[in-house]
Structure formats: structure tokens, C-alpha cells
Amino acid sequence: MNARTAPAETLLLTRRDVSTLLTLDECIAVVENAFREHGLAHTSAPKVLGMPALDGGFHIKAALLTLGARYFAAKLNGNFFHNRERCGMPNIQGLLILADADNGFPLAVMDSIEITILRTGAATAVAARYLARPESKVVTICGCGNQGRVQLRALMRVLPVQKVFAFDVNDQQACSFASELSRKLRINIEAVRDLAVAVRQSDVCITCTPARKFFLAKEDVAPGTFVAAVGADAEDKQELDPQLVASSKVVADIREQCTEIGDLHHAIAAGLMRLSDVHAELGEIVAGRKPGRASAKEITIFDSTGTALQDVAAAASVFQQALKQGIGRPFQFQAS
Amino acid sequence: MNARTAPAETLLLTRRDVSTLLTLDECIAVVENAFREHGLAHTSAPKVLGMPALDGGFHIKAALLTLGARYFAAKLNGNFFHNRERCGMPNIQGLLILADADNGFPLAVMDSIEITILRTGAATAVAARYLARPESKVVTICGCGNQGRVQLRALMRVLPVQKVFAFDVNDQQACSFASELSRKLRINIEAVRDLAVAVRQSDVCITCTPARKFFLAKEDVAPGTFVAAVGADAEDKQELDPQLVASSKVVADIREQCTEIGDLHHAIAAGLMRLSDVHAELGEIVAGRKPGRASAKEITIFDSTGTALQDVAAAASVFQQALKQGIGRPFQFQAS
């Protein structure tokens, strides 16, 4: 009998720890691997639990993944979109618990903010690898918050981006985005007020806003464009013209999830397409089971609702790096 | 603008902290209140997310509850029933995150073991108040683990228990239970091998085992008995003869949950009863919307699958006591 003398330790990781431990390149690599594993049916379906509250709500996303060892992660995020103005708190905040999937022990508790931001950018980068034209140079970013920032950074790891149009309903946000990132990323970024003009010239368009009514019109998206629809992750959120969705090659992160909470949901609800019209899940393409972009003319759409597969991949990577680099504070929750 | 200079702190609470902060009486009081709130439809339905793993699985239970302030709790438990023999770890272990339901901030992360044990015992005590004959003196406990211990302690807070029969498939467990608790609780406890004989003499019978096939037969339960079916909390777990369930007054903790993972599930699956045959949810009885026990002769069954309402009530109480008593270690997860 292998009796323990003291309970094992759970590693506590702050937002700063996570941000130190998780590079964007590493995040893209582990997220791509997670989608591949899913595409090869090596993982069970990730799951979601939502709970509405006053003026916001909670989302729990959970998944299992093998990354060397077997891990389970559950991310609990509160989404309260008046937080910043009301109390100076982040609108989206929460914690992620990473557990040993062989015995249930909680290996780590980490702040979820960086993980959520980075893994979402990473998924777009993975999708762009398979769905954007490889020579894509011009990009429009709709929504100039934290997510817009990481989307652009992630995209630049996989495409030869040279020119960026920054659009936001809040002009000031677009201007700050342009001036901050053009300096940091040494790239030409122009804040724009006319989204249509920008998108028509773009090879890639990323939408990452909290919009509840679509603003990206079908007629403004040129043939050959890759669109990443990142913002819609709830039933009442929408960014893309359903006509655009229905007439493009649509790739879902998780098919069932996109039909419930992604932009896909609205195109199906409008009777413009059926679930069977979805070309593939991203994992199927990464795994080589289905083709990605097939011509320079087609419009491809990645419907990104955010899956716990990305979370568990990123969190496992953070945890492994933390052990290697000796970062984080151990805590014995089971001390009795 | 109410800018924060530093991120707020999350309170970390060990198993020992929780056990210090949560008395059984307090737990019974807050769990009874949670059921009442639910019975008055003041709460939204608690939710469950399950994820199977090799040789075990994970369960997340989540609920919102107002206890002074508005709280949200998500409890993540790993259930791995070979843990103790394989690696000396608890079979059920995990963490509970308590969040401010008005802005999503994680107020506390606490070990879940004591909460799970105590709130389960507390629910039985609440049910016994309304469903057992008030003069109940003789009790059979089936399953002499940690849960059996707290079930008996909880029952003794609400009924004039004088004699206990302890039954376990492992005789040794039953004997340890009897000798340990008869000393600690100063009560007559007899370890028994013949369950039928014990149950026939009992006013109350509690089943809290991991059984997958029923062992409590209809013919052994005398008129007037109160049965608490505590063990079955998964589709493949079963403790009560479906004939016994179908012929008794059944009260569920959460109706829908019991039809999926409680003993009720098997009686319905066998075609012996319908959902509409369930007398009430416990909350409806506590709230006075439906009657509890109606005669000294009827057999009442409490189907206890465990709800996040109990968790959030217990966790909020722990948190409030921790603040009051200055217990726990603060940690800034959002430090950046």
C-alpha cells in the first residue's frame, strides 16, 4: 500500500505567471495539436455549462486531452460586460482548474484571462493556416480590444501580413489600437471608419466584437477572403450576415457548438443552410481528413465559438512549463 | 471611474479550514434554506456537467444562490474509485470555486471534500425532518464509509436516534464504524451481517454505497420507514429495489436529475412508475407548497443525487465564516 504522508500540492498560477509561461507560438502549436487529436477522434467531445446571472453569466468549459500525460481542464469564466465601467474589473474573468485525468487530483489552479485570450488567437492562427490564401497580406480587424490585439499577433505568426485596417464602433479604440500595435508590431495599421471599404481590400477579416446584430455584409467580402468569426459565442451574439455564412465554405471549431452559439446558428435559424452544409470541423482539416481551402476564389469562414480543447491544451502546456521553470506557488488544499 | 489599483484577492481554503468553518448544524440550516429557495422558485435550476475518464470521471455541479449576497459556485470533483488502493489518494477529490454572482469575481477556492460530505449529510437531515416519523429511534446505515458517518451524525441532529445497525459488504468496515461511532456519539451501534433483519426493525434506513445493483428489497422495508437513497448519483448506480421505489412516496432533491442518475431512474426505466408519480421535490415540501409525510404507515423515500444548491449554500456559509474569523490565505490570481 502506497500510503501518502502528506497530500499532494496544487500549483497556483497568477495571470503574470501564465503570461510568462505561455508564448503565442507554443499556444498555437498545442492548440493545433488539440484540434488534430479531436479530428482523429482521439478525444471525447468537450462540454459546456452555462448559467445566466443578472447582467451577465457564467460559462464552464471542460475537456480531456492527452499531452504527454492525460489532463482534464475546467475553465470557469464570469462574463459581465458592465464590469469595467462599474467596478474597474475585467469583463471576463475566472479561473481554470487543471486536473490529472487518471485520478482527479487538481494539479493547478490558474487565472483564466491570458489563457482565454491566447487560445482564442491561436485557434484563428491554426484556421488561417488551412483556410486563408498563403500570400494573404491585408487584414481587417473588427473589434479593437484585447482579443483584436492577440488575433493580429497570432495571424502574423502564420501569414505575411503587411497592412492592417482597424475598425471599432468606438473610433478612439481603433485609433489606440492602430498607434499602439503599429509601433509594437512594426506594421502599417490604419484605423478606419468605413468597414466596407476596408474589408473589400482585405485578404483576411477577423470579427471579435460583442455585437448582437451582424455588421459584416455579404457584398463587402471579396472572393478569396478568409473570415474568422470570433466574437459570437452565445445564442444572442452575431457578427456575420447570414447570407455570407450560407454562401461560403464554413468550418466550425465544434460543429454542434457553432449551431447553438456561433454565427452558424443564425444562418441555420434563418433557414439559409443546414448542419450538413458545414464543410468540416477545424480538427478534421488539421488531421488531413478533409481538405482546407480548395481555390483562390472561395470565401472561407472559421466559426470560432471557443472550445475547452483549446483551454486544456494551453493549460497543460502552462503547467508543464511551470514545473520545468519552477514558477507558481504550491498549495495543499487537502491539508486536514 | 472606479479604477482598481490592485486586483482583488481570492481566498484559498484547505480541507481543514472548511472543516473548522462549517458545522453540521450550520450546514443543515443553509442547505434547508437552499431547498426552500428552490421550492419557492427563487433560484434557477442547478446544472451538472459530467465527463467520463478511464476508470472514473469528473463531475461539475454549478448553481446560483442568494445568501445575503448573490453567489455562484462550481464544484469540480474527480471520482476515481481505485484511488485509495492505487495511490493512497481520496476516491472523490476536487475543488470548489465560489464566485460573486454580480461580477464573476472568484471569491474563494476551497477543497471540496468536506463540503461534499457535509452537504450530503445535511440534505438527508432536512429530508428526515419532513419525511421520517418524528419519533424515529432505530436506524440502519448501509455503507460504512465517510458518508455513512456523516449521515448518522446529521440524522442525530433531527431525530431521537437510540439504536443503529451498521451494514457494509466489508464486515470490517461495519465493525470499525460501530466501535468508532458508538464511542464518539455515545449511542448503541451494532454491526450486522443480515441487512434484512436490521431493516425490518428500523424506522429509518440510509443507503450510501457505491452499489451498481440494488440490495434493499421491498419486502424488508416496514410500513412507516423513511429511506434515504444517497449512493446512486450516476446512471449505473443503484441501491433500492425498483419495486420499493415504485410503491413508496418518493421525494427527489431535483426531479430531473433523479430521473437521470438517481434510484428513481431505474424504477422509471423498468416501467414501474412515471415522472408524474414523484410526490415532490424536497424544496417544495420545505417551502410548504406540498405536504411531507402524511401518515405513520407510509414508506417515504428521499432520492438524493446531490445538487449544487447544497454546494453553493455550504460554500457561501464557509466563505462568510472565513471572512469573519480571518481564516484562509488570500491570493491574487489576477496579478499581472
Coordinates of C-alpha atoms in Angstrom, one line a residue, chain B:
Chain B
M1 CA -14.4 55.8 -12.8
N2 CA -13.7 53.4 -10.0
A3 CA -10.2 52.2 -11.2
R4 CA -8.6 49.5 -9.1
T5 CA -5.0 49.8 -8.1
A6 CA -4.6 46.1 -7.4
P7 CA -6.7 43.1 -8.3
A8 CA -8.9 41.8 -5.6
E9 CA -7.9 38.7 -3.6
T10 CA -9.3 35.2 -3.8
L11 CA -9.4 33.3 -0.5
L12 CA -7.8 29.8 -0.5
L13 CA -9.3 27.4 2.0
T14 CA -7.9 24.0 2.8
R15 CA -9.9 20.9 3.9
R16 CA -9.0 21.7 7.5
D17 CA -10.2 25.3 7.1
V18 CA -13.5 24.1 5.7
S19 CA -14.0 21.6 8.4
T20 CA -13.3 24.3 11.0
L21 CA -15.7 26.8 9.4
L22 CA -18.6 24.5 8.6
T23 CA -20.5 23.0 11.5
L24 CA -23.1 20.3 10.8
D25 CA -25.9 22.4 12.3
E26 CA -25.0 25.4 10.2
C27 CA -24.7 23.2 7.1
I28 CA -28.2 21.7 7.8
A29 CA -29.6 25.3 8.2
V30 CA -28.2 26.7 5.0
V31 CA -29.0 23.6 3.0
E32 CA -32.6 23.7 4.3
N33 CA -32.7 27.3 3.2
A34 CA -31.3 26.5 -0.2
F35 CA -34.0 23.9 -0.8
R36 CA -36.6 26.3 0.4
E37 CA -35.4 29.0 -2.0
H38 CA -35.5 26.4 -4.8
G39 CA -39.0 25.3 -3.8
L40 CA -40.2 28.9 -3.9
A41 CA -38.6 29.1 -7.4
H42 CA -36.3 31.9 -6.3
T43 CA -33.3 30.0 -7.8
S44 CA -32.6 28.9 -11.3
A45 CA -32.1 25.2 -11.8
P46 CA -28.7 23.9 -10.7
K47 CA -26.7 22.3 -13.5
V48 CA -24.4 19.3 -13.9
L49 CA -21.7 18.5 -16.4
G50 CA -20.2 15.1 -16.5
M51 CA -17.1 13.9 -18.3
P52 CA -16.1 10.2 -18.2
A53 CA -12.4 9.3 -18.0
L54 CA -10.5 6.0 -17.7
D55 CA -11.6 4.2 -14.6
G56 CA -13.5 7.2 -13.3
G57 CA -14.7 10.5 -14.3
F58 CA -15.3 14.2 -13.5
H59 CA -18.5 15.9 -12.3
I60 CA -19.1 19.6 -12.3
K61 CA -22.0 20.9 -10.3
A62 CA -23.0 24.5 -10.6
A63 CA -25.6 26.8 -9.0
L64 CA -26.5 30.3 -8.1
L65 CA -27.9 31.2 -4.7
T66 CA -28.6 34.4 -2.7
L67 CA -27.3 34.1 0.9
G68 CA -27.1 37.8 1.9
A69 CA -25.2 38.4 -1.3
R70 CA -25.6 36.6 -4.6
Y71 CA -23.2 33.7 -5.1
F72 CA -22.3 31.3 -7.8
A73 CA -20.5 28.0 -7.1
A74 CA -19.0 25.4 -9.3
K75 CA -17.7 22.3 -7.7
L76 CA -15.3 20.1 -9.7
N77 CA -15.0 16.6 -8.3
G78 CA -13.0 13.7 -9.7
N79 CA -14.5 10.3 -8.9
F80 CA -11.9 7.6 -9.2
F81 CA -12.8 4.6 -7.1
H82 CA -9.5 2.8 -7.3
N83 CA -7.6 5.8 -6.0
R84 CA -7.2 4.7 -2.4
E85 CA -5.8 1.3 -3.2
R86 CA -3.7 2.5 -6.2
C87 CA -2.1 5.7 -4.9
G88 CA -3.4 6.5 -1.4
M89 CA -5.5 9.4 -2.7
P90 CA -9.1 10.0 -1.8
N91 CA -11.5 8.4 -4.3
I92 CA -13.5 11.6 -4.5
Q93 CA -11.5 14.8 -4.5
G94 CA -11.7 18.2 -6.1
L95 CA -12.1 21.9 -5.6
L96 CA -15.0 24.3 -5.4
I97 CA -14.9 27.8 -6.8
L98 CA -17.2 30.4 -5.2
A99 CA -17.8 33.5 -7.3
D100 CA -19.6 36.8 -6.8
A101 CA -22.7 36.3 -9.0
D102 CA -22.9 40.1 -9.7
N103 CA -19.5 40.4 -11.4
G104 CA -18.0 37.0 -11.8
F105 CA -15.0 37.5 -9.5
P106 CA -13.7 34.3 -7.9
L107 CA -14.1 35.0 -4.2
A108 CA -12.7 31.7 -2.9
V109 CA -11.2 28.4 -4.0
M110 CA -11.7 25.6 -1.4
D111 CA -11.1 21.9 -1.1
S112 CA -14.4 20.2 -1.9
I113 CA -14.1 17.0 0.2
E114 CA -15.7 18.3 3.5
I115 CA -18.3 20.3 1.6
T116 CA -19.4 17.2 -0.4
I117 CA -19.5 15.0 2.7
L118 CA -21.3 17.5 5.0
R119 CA -23.9 18.9 2.5
T120 CA -24.9 15.4 1.6
G121 CA -25.5 14.5 5.2
A122 CA -27.3 17.8 5.7
A123 CA -29.8 17.1 2.8
T124 CA -30.7 13.8 4.5
A125 CA -31.3 15.6 7.8
V126 CA -33.5 18.1 6.1
A127 CA -35.4 15.3 4.3
A128 CA -35.8 13.4 7.6
R129 CA -37.4 16.4 9.3
Y130 CA -40.2 16.3 6.8
L131 CA -40.4 12.6 5.8
A132 CA -39.4 10.5 8.8
R133 CA -41.7 9.8 11.7
P134 CA -40.6 12.3 14.4
E135 CA -40.2 9.6 17.0
S136 CA -37.9 7.5 14.8
K137 CA -35.4 5.8 17.0
V138 CA -33.9 2.9 15.1
V139 CA -31.7 3.5 12.1
T140 CA -29.9 1.2 9.6
I141 CA -26.9 2.7 7.8
C142 CA -25.8 0.8 4.7
G143 CA -22.3 1.8 3.6
C144 CA -19.9 2.5 6.5
G145 CA -17.5 4.9 4.9
N146 CA -17.1 8.7 5.5
Q147 CA -20.6 9.3 4.1
G148 CA -22.2 6.8 6.4
R149 CA -20.5 8.6 9.3
V150 CA -21.9 12.0 8.5
Q151 CA -25.3 10.6 7.6
L152 CA -25.6 9.2 11.1
R153 CA -24.3 12.4 12.7
A154 CA -26.7 14.5 10.6
L155 CA -29.7 12.3 11.4
M156 CA -29.0 12.6 15.1
R157 CA -29.4 16.4 14.9
V158 CA -33.0 16.0 13.8
L159 CA -34.3 12.6 15.2
P160 CA -34.2 11.0 18.6
V161 CA -31.9 8.1 17.4
Q162 CA -31.3 5.4 20.0
K163 CA -30.1 2.3 18.1
V164 CA -28.1 1.9 15.0
F165 CA -27.5 -1.1 12.8
A166 CA -24.3 -0.7 10.7
F167 CA -24.1 -2.8 7.5
D168 CA -21.3 -2.9 4.9
V169 CA -20.3 -5.5 2.3
N170 CA -17.0 -5.3 4.0
D171 CA -17.7 -6.6 7.6
Q172 CA -14.5 -5.0 8.9
Q173 CA -15.8 -1.5 7.8
A174 CA -19.1 -2.1 9.6
C175 CA -17.2 -3.1 12.8
S176 CA -14.9 -0.1 12.8
F177 CA -17.9 2.1 12.1
A178 CA -19.7 0.6 15.1
S179 CA -16.8 0.8 17.5
E180 CA -15.7 4.2 16.5
L181 CA -19.1 5.9 16.4
S182 CA -20.7 4.2 19.4
R183 CA -17.8 5.8 21.4
K184 CA -17.8 9.2 19.7
L185 CA -21.6 9.6 19.5
R186 CA -22.4 7.7 22.7
I187 CA -25.0 5.6 21.1
N188 CA -25.8 1.9 20.7
I189 CA -24.4 0.8 17.3
E190 CA -24.4 -2.9 16.2
A191 CA -22.5 -4.1 13.1
V192 CA -24.8 -6.5 11.3
R193 CA -24.4 -9.1 8.5
D194 CA -28.1 -9.7 7.9
L195 CA -29.4 -6.5 6.4
A196 CA -32.9 -7.7 6.1
V197 CA -33.3 -8.4 9.8
A198 CA -31.9 -4.9 10.6
V199 CA -34.0 -3.0 8.2
R200 CA -37.2 -4.7 9.3
Q201 CA -36.7 -3.3 12.8
S202 CA -35.7 0.2 11.6
D203 CA -37.6 3.5 11.4
V204 CA -35.0 4.9 9.1
C205 CA -32.7 3.3 6.5
I206 CA -29.9 5.1 4.8
T207 CA -28.1 3.7 1.8
C208 CA -24.8 5.4 0.9
T209 CA -22.8 2.9 -1.0
P210 CA -21.3 2.8 -4.5
A211 CA -23.5 -0.2 -5.4
R212 CA -24.4 -0.9 -9.0
K213 CA -27.2 -3.3 -8.3
F214 CA -30.0 -2.9 -5.7
F215 CA -29.6 -4.5 -2.3
L216 CA -32.5 -3.0 -0.4
A217 CA -35.5 -5.3 -1.1
K218 CA -39.1 -4.1 -0.9
E219 CA -40.2 -6.9 1.4
D220 CA -37.7 -5.9 4.1
V221 CA -38.9 -2.3 4.5
A222 CA -41.6 -2.0 7.1
P223 CA -44.6 0.4 6.8
G224 CA -43.7 3.8 8.2
T225 CA -40.0 3.6 7.3
F226 CA -38.1 6.6 5.9
V227 CA -35.5 5.6 3.3
A228 CA -32.8 8.0 2.2
A229 CA -31.2 6.7 -1.1
V230 CA -27.9 8.6 -1.1
G231 CA -25.4 6.5 -3.0
A232 CA -26.9 6.5 -6.5
D233 CA -25.7 9.6 -8.3
A234 CA -24.8 8.1 -11.7
E235 CA -26.8 6.3 -14.3
D236 CA -25.2 2.9 -13.5
K237 CA -25.5 3.1 -9.7
Q238 CA -28.5 1.6 -7.8
E239 CA -29.3 0.7 -4.2
L240 CA -33.1 0.3 -4.0
D241 CA -35.4 -2.3 -5.3
P242 CA -37.3 -0.5 -8.1
Q243 CA -40.5 -2.2 -6.7
L244 CA -39.8 -0.5 -3.4
V245 CA -39.4 2.9 -5.2
A246 CA -42.5 2.5 -7.3
S247 CA -44.7 1.6 -4.3
S248 CA -43.5 4.4 -1.9
K249 CA -43.9 8.1 -1.6
V250 CA -40.9 9.4 -3.5
V251 CA -39.3 12.8 -2.9
A252 CA -36.5 13.9 -5.2
D253 CA -33.8 16.5 -4.5
I254 CA -34.0 17.6 -8.1
R255 CA -36.7 15.8 -10.1
E256 CA -35.0 15.8 -13.5
Q257 CA -31.7 14.8 -12.0
C258 CA -33.2 11.8 -10.1
T259 CA -34.8 10.6 -13.3
E260 CA -31.4 10.5 -14.9
I261 CA -29.0 9.4 -12.2
G262 CA -30.9 8.6 -9.1
D263 CA -32.6 5.4 -7.9
L264 CA -35.8 6.8 -9.4
H265 CA -34.1 6.4 -12.8
H266 CA -34.2 2.6 -12.6
A267 CA -37.9 2.5 -11.4
I268 CA -38.9 4.6 -14.4
A269 CA -36.7 2.7 -16.8
A270 CA -38.3 -0.6 -15.6
G271 CA -41.7 0.9 -16.5
L272 CA -42.9 0.7 -12.9
M273 CA -43.6 4.4 -12.4
R274 CA -43.7 7.7 -14.3
L275 CA -42.1 11.1 -13.5
S276 CA -45.6 12.3 -12.5
D277 CA -45.7 9.7 -9.8
V278 CA -42.9 11.5 -7.9
H279 CA -44.6 13.1 -4.9
A280 CA -42.5 16.3 -4.7
E281 CA -39.1 17.9 -4.7
L282 CA -37.7 18.3 -1.3
G283 CA -37.7 22.1 -1.8
E284 CA -41.4 22.1 -2.5
I285 CA -42.0 20.4 0.9
V286 CA -39.6 22.7 2.8
A287 CA -41.3 25.7 1.2
G288 CA -44.7 24.4 2.3
R289 CA -46.0 24.0 -1.2
K290 CA -46.5 20.3 -0.9
P291 CA -47.1 18.1 2.2
G292 CA -44.3 15.8 3.6
R293 CA -45.2 12.6 5.4
A294 CA -49.0 12.2 5.6
S295 CA -49.4 9.1 7.8
A296 CA -47.4 6.9 10.2
K297 CA -47.8 4.0 7.8
E298 CA -46.5 5.2 4.5
I299 CA -43.0 4.4 3.3
T300 CA -41.2 7.6 2.3
I301 CA -38.1 7.7 0.1
F302 CA -35.7 10.6 -0.4
D303 CA -33.8 10.2 -3.7
S304 CA -30.6 12.2 -3.0
T305 CA -28.4 12.7 -6.1
G306 CA -26.6 15.7 -4.7
T307 CA -27.2 19.2 -6.1
A308 CA -25.1 22.2 -6.5
L309 CA -27.7 24.1 -4.5
Q310 CA -26.3 22.3 -1.4
D311 CA -22.7 23.1 -2.5
V312 CA -23.3 26.8 -3.1
A313 CA -25.1 27.1 0.2
A314 CA -22.4 25.4 2.2
A315 CA -19.6 27.2 0.3
A316 CA -21.1 30.6 0.8
S317 CA -21.5 29.9 4.5
V318 CA -17.9 28.7 4.7
F319 CA -16.7 31.9 2.9
Q320 CA -18.7 34.2 5.2
Q321 CA -17.4 32.5 8.3
A322 CA -13.8 32.6 6.9
L323 CA -14.0 36.4 6.4
K324 CA -15.5 36.8 9.9
Q325 CA -12.9 34.6 11.6
G326 CA -9.9 35.7 9.5
I327 CA -9.2 32.1 8.2
G328 CA -7.8 31.3 4.8
R329 CA -5.0 32.5 2.6
P330 CA -5.6 35.4 0.2
F331 CA -4.2 35.0 -3.3
Q332 CA -4.2 37.5 -6.2
F333 CA -4.8 35.3 -9.3
Q334 CA -5.1 38.4 -11.5
A335 CA -1.7 39.8 -10.5
S336 CA -0.1 40.9 -13.8

